[in-house]
mmCIF file of C-alpha atoms and ligand atoms in Angstrom:
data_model
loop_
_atom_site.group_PDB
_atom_site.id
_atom_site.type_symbol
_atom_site.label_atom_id
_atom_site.label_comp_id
_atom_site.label_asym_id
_atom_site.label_seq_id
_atom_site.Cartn_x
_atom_site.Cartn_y
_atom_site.Cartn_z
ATOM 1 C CA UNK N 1 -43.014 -3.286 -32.709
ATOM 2 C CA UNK N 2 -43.708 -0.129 -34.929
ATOM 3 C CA UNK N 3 -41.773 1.927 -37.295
ATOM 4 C CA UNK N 4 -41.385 5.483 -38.630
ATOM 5 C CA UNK N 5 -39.227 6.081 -41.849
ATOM 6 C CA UNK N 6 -37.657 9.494 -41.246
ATOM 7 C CA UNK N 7 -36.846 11.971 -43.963
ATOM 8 C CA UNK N 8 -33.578 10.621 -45.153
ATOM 9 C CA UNK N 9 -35.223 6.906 -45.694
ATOM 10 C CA UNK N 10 -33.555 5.425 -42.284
ATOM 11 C CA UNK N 11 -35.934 3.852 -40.088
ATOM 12 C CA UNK N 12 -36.448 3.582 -36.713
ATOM 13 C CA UNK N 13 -38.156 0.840 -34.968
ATOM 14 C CA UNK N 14 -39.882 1.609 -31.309
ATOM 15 C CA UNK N 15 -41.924 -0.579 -28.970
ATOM 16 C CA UNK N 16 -44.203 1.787 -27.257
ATOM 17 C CA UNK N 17 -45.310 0.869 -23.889
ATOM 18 C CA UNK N 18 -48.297 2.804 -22.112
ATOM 19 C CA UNK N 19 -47.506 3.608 -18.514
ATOM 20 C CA UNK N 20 -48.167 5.684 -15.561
ATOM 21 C CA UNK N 21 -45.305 8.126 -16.420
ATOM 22 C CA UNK N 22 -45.038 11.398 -16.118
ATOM 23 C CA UNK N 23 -44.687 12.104 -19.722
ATOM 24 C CA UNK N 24 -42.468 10.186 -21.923
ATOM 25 C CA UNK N 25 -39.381 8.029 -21.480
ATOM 26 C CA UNK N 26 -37.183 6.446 -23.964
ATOM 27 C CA UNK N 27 -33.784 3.903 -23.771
ATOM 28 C CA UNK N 28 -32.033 2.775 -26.994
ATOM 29 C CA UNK N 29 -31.570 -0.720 -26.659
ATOM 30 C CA UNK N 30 -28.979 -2.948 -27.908
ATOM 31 C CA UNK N 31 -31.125 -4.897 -30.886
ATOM 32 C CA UNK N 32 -31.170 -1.066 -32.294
ATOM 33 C CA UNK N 33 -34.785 -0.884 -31.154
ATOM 34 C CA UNK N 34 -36.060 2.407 -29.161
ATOM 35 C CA UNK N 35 -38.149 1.215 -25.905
ATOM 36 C CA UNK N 36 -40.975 4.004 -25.132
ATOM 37 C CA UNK N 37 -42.967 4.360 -22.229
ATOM 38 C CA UNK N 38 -45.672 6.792 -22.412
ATOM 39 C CA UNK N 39 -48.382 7.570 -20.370
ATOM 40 C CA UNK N 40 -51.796 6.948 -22.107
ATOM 41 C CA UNK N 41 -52.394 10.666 -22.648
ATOM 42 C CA UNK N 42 -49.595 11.063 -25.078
ATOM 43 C CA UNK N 43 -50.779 10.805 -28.964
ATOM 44 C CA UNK N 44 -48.858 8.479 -31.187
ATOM 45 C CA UNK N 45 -48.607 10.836 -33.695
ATOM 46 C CA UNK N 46 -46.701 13.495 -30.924
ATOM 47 C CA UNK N 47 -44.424 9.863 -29.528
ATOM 48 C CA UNK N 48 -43.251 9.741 -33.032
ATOM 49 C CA UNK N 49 -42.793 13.311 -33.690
ATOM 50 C CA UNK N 50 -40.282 13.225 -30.663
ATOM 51 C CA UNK N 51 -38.583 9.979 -31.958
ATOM 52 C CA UNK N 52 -37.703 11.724 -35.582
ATOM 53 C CA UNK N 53 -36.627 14.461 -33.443
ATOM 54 C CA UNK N 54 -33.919 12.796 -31.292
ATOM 55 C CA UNK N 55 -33.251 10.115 -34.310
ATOM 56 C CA UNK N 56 -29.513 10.790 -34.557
ATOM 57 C CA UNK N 57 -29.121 10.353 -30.736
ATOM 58 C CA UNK N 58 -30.737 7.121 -30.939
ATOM 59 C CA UNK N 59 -28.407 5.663 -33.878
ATOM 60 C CA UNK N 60 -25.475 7.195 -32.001
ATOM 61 C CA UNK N 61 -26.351 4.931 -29.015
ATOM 62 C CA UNK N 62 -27.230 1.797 -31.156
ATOM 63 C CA UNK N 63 -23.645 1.962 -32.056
ATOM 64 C CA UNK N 64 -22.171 2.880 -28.694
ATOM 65 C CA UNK N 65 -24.049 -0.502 -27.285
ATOM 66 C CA UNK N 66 -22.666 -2.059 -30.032
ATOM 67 C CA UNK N 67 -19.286 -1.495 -29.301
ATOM 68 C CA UNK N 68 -19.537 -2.373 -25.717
ATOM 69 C CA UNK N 69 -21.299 -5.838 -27.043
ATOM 70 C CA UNK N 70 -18.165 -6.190 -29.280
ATOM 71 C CA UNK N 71 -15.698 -5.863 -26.274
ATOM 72 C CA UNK N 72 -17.440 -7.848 -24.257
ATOM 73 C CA UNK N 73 -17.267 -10.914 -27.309
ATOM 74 C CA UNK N 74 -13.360 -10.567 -27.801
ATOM 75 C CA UNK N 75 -12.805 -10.871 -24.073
ATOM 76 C CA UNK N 76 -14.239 -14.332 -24.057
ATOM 77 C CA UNK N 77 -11.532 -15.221 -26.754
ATOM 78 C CA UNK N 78 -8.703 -15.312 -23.738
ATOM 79 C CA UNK N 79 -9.018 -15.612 -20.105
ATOM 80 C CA UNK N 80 -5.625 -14.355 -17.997
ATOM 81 C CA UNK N 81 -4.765 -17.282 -15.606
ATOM 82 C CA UNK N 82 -1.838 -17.427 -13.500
ATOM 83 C CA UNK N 83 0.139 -14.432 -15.576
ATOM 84 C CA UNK N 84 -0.451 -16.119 -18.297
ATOM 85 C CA UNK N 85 -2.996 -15.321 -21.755
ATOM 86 C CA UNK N 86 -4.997 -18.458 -22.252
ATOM 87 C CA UNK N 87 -6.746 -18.809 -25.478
ATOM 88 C CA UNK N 88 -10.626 -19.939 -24.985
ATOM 89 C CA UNK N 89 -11.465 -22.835 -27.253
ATOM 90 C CA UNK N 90 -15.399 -23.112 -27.743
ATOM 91 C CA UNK N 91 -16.095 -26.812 -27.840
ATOM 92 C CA UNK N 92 -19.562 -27.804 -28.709
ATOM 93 C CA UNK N 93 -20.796 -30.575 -26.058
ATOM 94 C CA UNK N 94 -23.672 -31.322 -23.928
ATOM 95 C CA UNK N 95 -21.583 -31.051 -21.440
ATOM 96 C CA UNK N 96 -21.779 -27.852 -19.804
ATOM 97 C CA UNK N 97 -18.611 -26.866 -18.363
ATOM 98 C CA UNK N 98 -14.910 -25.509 -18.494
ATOM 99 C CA UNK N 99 -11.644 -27.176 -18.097
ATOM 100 C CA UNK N 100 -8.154 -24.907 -17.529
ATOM 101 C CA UNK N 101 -5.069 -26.415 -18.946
ATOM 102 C CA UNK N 102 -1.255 -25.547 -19.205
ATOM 103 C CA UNK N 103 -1.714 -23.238 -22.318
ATOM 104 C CA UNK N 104 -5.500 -23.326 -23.212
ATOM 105 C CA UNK N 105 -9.093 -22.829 -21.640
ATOM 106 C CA UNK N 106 -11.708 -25.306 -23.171
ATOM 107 C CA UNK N 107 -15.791 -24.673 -22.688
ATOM 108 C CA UNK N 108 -17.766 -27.163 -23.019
ATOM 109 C CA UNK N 109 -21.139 -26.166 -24.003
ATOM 110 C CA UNK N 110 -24.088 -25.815 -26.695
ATOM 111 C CA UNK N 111 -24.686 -22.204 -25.808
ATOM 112 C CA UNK N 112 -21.979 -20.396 -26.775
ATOM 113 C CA UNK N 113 -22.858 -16.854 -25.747
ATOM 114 C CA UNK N 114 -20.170 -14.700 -24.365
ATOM 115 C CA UNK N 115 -22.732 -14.670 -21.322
ATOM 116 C CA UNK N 116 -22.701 -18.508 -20.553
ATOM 117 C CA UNK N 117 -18.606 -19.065 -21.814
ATOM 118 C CA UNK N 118 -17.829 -16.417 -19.282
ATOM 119 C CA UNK N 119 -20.473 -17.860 -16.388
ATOM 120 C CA UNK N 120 -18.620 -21.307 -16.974
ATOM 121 C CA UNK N 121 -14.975 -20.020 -17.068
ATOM 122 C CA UNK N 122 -15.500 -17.949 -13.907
ATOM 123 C CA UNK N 123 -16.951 -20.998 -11.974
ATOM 124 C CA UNK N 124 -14.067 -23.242 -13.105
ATOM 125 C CA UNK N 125 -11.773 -20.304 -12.234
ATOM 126 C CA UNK N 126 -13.093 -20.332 -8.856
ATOM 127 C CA UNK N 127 -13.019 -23.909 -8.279
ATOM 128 C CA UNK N 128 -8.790 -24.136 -9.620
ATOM 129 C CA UNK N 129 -8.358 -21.107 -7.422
ATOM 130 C CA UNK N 130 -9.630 -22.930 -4.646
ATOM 131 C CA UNK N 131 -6.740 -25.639 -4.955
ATOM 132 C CA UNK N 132 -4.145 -23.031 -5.697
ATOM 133 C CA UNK N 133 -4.912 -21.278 -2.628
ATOM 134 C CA UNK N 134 -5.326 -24.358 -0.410
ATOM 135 C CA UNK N 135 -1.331 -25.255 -1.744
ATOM 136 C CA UNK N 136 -0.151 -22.039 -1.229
ATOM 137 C CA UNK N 137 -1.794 -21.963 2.081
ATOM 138 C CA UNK N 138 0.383 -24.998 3.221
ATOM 139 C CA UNK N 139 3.794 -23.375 1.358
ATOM 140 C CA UNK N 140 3.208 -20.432 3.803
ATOM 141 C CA UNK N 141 2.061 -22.377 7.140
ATOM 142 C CA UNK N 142 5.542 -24.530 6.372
ATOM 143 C CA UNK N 143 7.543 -21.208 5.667
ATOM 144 C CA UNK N 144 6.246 -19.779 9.184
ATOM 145 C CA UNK N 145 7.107 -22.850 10.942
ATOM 146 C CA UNK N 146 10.788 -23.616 9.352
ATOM 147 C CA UNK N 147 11.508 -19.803 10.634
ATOM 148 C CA UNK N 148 10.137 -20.884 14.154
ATOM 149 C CA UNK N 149 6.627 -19.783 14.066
ATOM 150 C CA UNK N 150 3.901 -21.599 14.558
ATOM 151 C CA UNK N 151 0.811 -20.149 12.656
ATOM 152 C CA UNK N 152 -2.640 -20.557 14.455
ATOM 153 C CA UNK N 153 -5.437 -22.077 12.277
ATOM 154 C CA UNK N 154 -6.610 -19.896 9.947
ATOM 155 C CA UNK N 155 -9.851 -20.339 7.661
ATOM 156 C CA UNK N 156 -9.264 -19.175 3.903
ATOM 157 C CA UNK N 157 -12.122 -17.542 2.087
ATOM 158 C CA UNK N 158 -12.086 -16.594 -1.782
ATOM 159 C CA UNK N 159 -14.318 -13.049 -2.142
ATOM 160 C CA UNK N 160 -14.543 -10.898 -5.078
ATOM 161 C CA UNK N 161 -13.535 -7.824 -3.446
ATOM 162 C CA UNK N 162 -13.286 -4.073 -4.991
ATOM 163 C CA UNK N 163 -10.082 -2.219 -3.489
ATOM 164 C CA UNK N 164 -8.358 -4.854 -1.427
ATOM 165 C CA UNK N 165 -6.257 -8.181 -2.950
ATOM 166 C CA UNK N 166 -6.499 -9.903 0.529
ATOM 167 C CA UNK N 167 -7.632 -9.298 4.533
ATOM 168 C CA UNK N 168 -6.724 -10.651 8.040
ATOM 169 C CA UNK N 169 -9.245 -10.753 10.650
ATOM 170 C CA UNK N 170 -6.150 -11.867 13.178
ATOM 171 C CA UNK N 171 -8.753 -11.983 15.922
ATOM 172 C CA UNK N 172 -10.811 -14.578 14.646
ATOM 173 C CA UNK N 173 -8.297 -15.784 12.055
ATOM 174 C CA UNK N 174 -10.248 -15.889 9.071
ATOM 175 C CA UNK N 175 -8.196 -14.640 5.707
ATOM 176 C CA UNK N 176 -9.845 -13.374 2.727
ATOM 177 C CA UNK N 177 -8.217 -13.529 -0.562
ATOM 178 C CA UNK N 178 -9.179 -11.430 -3.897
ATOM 179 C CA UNK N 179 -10.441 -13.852 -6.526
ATOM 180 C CA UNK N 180 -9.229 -11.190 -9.248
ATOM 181 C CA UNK N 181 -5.717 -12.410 -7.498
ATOM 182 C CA UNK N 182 -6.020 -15.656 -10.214
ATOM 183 C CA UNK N 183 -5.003 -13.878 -13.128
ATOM 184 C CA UNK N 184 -1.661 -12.895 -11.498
ATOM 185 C CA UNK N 185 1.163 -15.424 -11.491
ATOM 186 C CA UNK N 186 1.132 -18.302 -8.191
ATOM 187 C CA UNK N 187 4.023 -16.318 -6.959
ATOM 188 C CA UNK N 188 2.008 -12.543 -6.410
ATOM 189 C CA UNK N 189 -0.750 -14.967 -4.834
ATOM 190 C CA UNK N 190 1.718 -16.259 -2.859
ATOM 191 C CA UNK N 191 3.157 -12.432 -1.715
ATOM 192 C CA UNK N 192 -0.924 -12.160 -0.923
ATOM 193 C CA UNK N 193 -0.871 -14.825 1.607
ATOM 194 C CA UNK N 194 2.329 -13.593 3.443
ATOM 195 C CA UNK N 195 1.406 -10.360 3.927
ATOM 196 C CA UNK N 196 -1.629 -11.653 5.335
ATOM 197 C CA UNK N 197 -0.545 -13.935 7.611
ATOM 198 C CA UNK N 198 2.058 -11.337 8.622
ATOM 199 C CA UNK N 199 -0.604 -9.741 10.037
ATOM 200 C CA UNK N 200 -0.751 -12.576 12.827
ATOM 201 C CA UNK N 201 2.090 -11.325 14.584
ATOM 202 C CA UNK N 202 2.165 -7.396 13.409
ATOM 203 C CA UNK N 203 -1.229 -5.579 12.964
ATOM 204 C CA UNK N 204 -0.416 -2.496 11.302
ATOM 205 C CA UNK N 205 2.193 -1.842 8.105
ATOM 206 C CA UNK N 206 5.019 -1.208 10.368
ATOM 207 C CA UNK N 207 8.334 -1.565 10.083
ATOM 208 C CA UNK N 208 8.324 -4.372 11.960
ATOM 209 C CA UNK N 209 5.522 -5.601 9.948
ATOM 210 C CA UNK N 210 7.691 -5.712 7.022
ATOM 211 C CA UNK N 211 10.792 -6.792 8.101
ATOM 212 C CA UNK N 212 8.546 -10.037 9.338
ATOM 213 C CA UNK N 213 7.299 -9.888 5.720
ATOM 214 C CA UNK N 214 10.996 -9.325 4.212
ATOM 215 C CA UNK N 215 12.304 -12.829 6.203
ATOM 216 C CA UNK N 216 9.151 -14.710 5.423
ATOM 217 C CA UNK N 217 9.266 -14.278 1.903
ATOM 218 C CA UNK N 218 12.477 -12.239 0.586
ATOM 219 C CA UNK N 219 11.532 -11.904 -3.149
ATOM 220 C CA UNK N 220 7.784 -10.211 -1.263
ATOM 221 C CA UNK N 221 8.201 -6.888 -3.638
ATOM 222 C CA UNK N 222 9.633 -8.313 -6.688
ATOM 223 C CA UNK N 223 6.004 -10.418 -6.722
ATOM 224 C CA UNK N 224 3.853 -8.139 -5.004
ATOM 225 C CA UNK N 225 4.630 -4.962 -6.651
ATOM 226 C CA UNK N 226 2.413 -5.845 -9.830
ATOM 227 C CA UNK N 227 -0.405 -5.255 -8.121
ATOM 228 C CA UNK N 228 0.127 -1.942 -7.829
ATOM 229 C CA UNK N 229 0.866 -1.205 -11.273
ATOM 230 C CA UNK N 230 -2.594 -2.487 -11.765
HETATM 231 ZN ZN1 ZN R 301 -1.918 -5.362 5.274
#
């Protein structure tokens, strides 16, 4: 690593990397460290001319990355589970994992990076949201058959998907459901799954398809409606 004092006294540290590039490149990084590549043509003394140059651009982006750093740490300190705010508690184990209770999250770990603590909450998200939707699941197959319909077998799959909170592929019967869906409360999951398996009998968003929806489950917009809102 090497260092030029500007003017003012601040200095800026850079790790200069010689390269087949055009000219030169430079990225701020997070540490607050300037990563240059430069092709071997390029003087030193011209690199460091250009750093002092663009020095304030580089201290504005140390900050920004910063920030985002900062966010990312706080969000570790609750997970949302089920509509509700959980508070994380960091537990230092050699144990690596996460456990979800009633009113708290608790990681297990000795590396307590946001990185890891998130890696182990999402994976013990995934495996209670597993169970949830297996229950749920059964609540809807039941609901369909005390109304006098008898659901074909459907496999469940739990995706992280972008723009959709569930699918139906009615022709082969497989239903996907959003994994984002596990910070809402059971009951929105629930509205998931019977619009879904609506779409056994009625393939479009009909009418139809939502007076189906309507009998199945008559408190469907009251739940489902949240997802909207974002
Ligand atoms: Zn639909």
């Amino acid at each position: 690593m090497k260092k030029i004092i500007l003017p003012d006294g601040r200095e800026l540290c850079y790790i200069l990397v010689r390269k087949r590039v055009k000219n030169i490149n430079f990225r701020a990084k997070e540490d607050g460290t300037v990563l240059v590549s430069a092709s071997p043509k390029v003087s030193v003394k011209y690199i460091e001319k250009c750093l002092a140059e663009r020095a304030d651009f580089f201290f504005g982006a140390f900050e920004k990355l910063n920030k985002q750093k900062q966010v990312f740490e706080i969000n570790t300190k609750s997970i949302r589970w089920l509509g509700k705010e959980l508070p994380v508690k960091i537990i230092e184990n050699l144990r690596e994992t996460a456990v979800i209770d009633e009113d708290e999250c608790r990681v297990f770990t000795k590396d307590n990076s946001a990185e890891n603590v998130l890696r182990l909450i999402e994976k013990v998200k995934i495996e209670r949201f597993k169970t949830v939707c297996a229950e749920l699941n059964e609540k809807v197959r039941n609901a369909l058959r005390s109304k006098g319909f008898e659901p074909p077998p459907a496999v469940i799959t739990i995706k992280d998907m972008k723009s959709r909170w569930g699918s139906c592929s009615y022709t082969r019967g497989h239903i996907s459901v959003n994994i984002r869906l596990a910070a809402y409360p059971r009951e929105t999951v629930y509205s998931v799954f019977c619009h879904e398996y609506a779409h056994f009998w009625h393939h479009d968003h009909s009418k139809n398809f939502y007076r189906f929806l309507l009998e199945l489950y008559p408190d469907y917009y009251k739940y489902n409606n949240v997802l909207k809102s974002g």
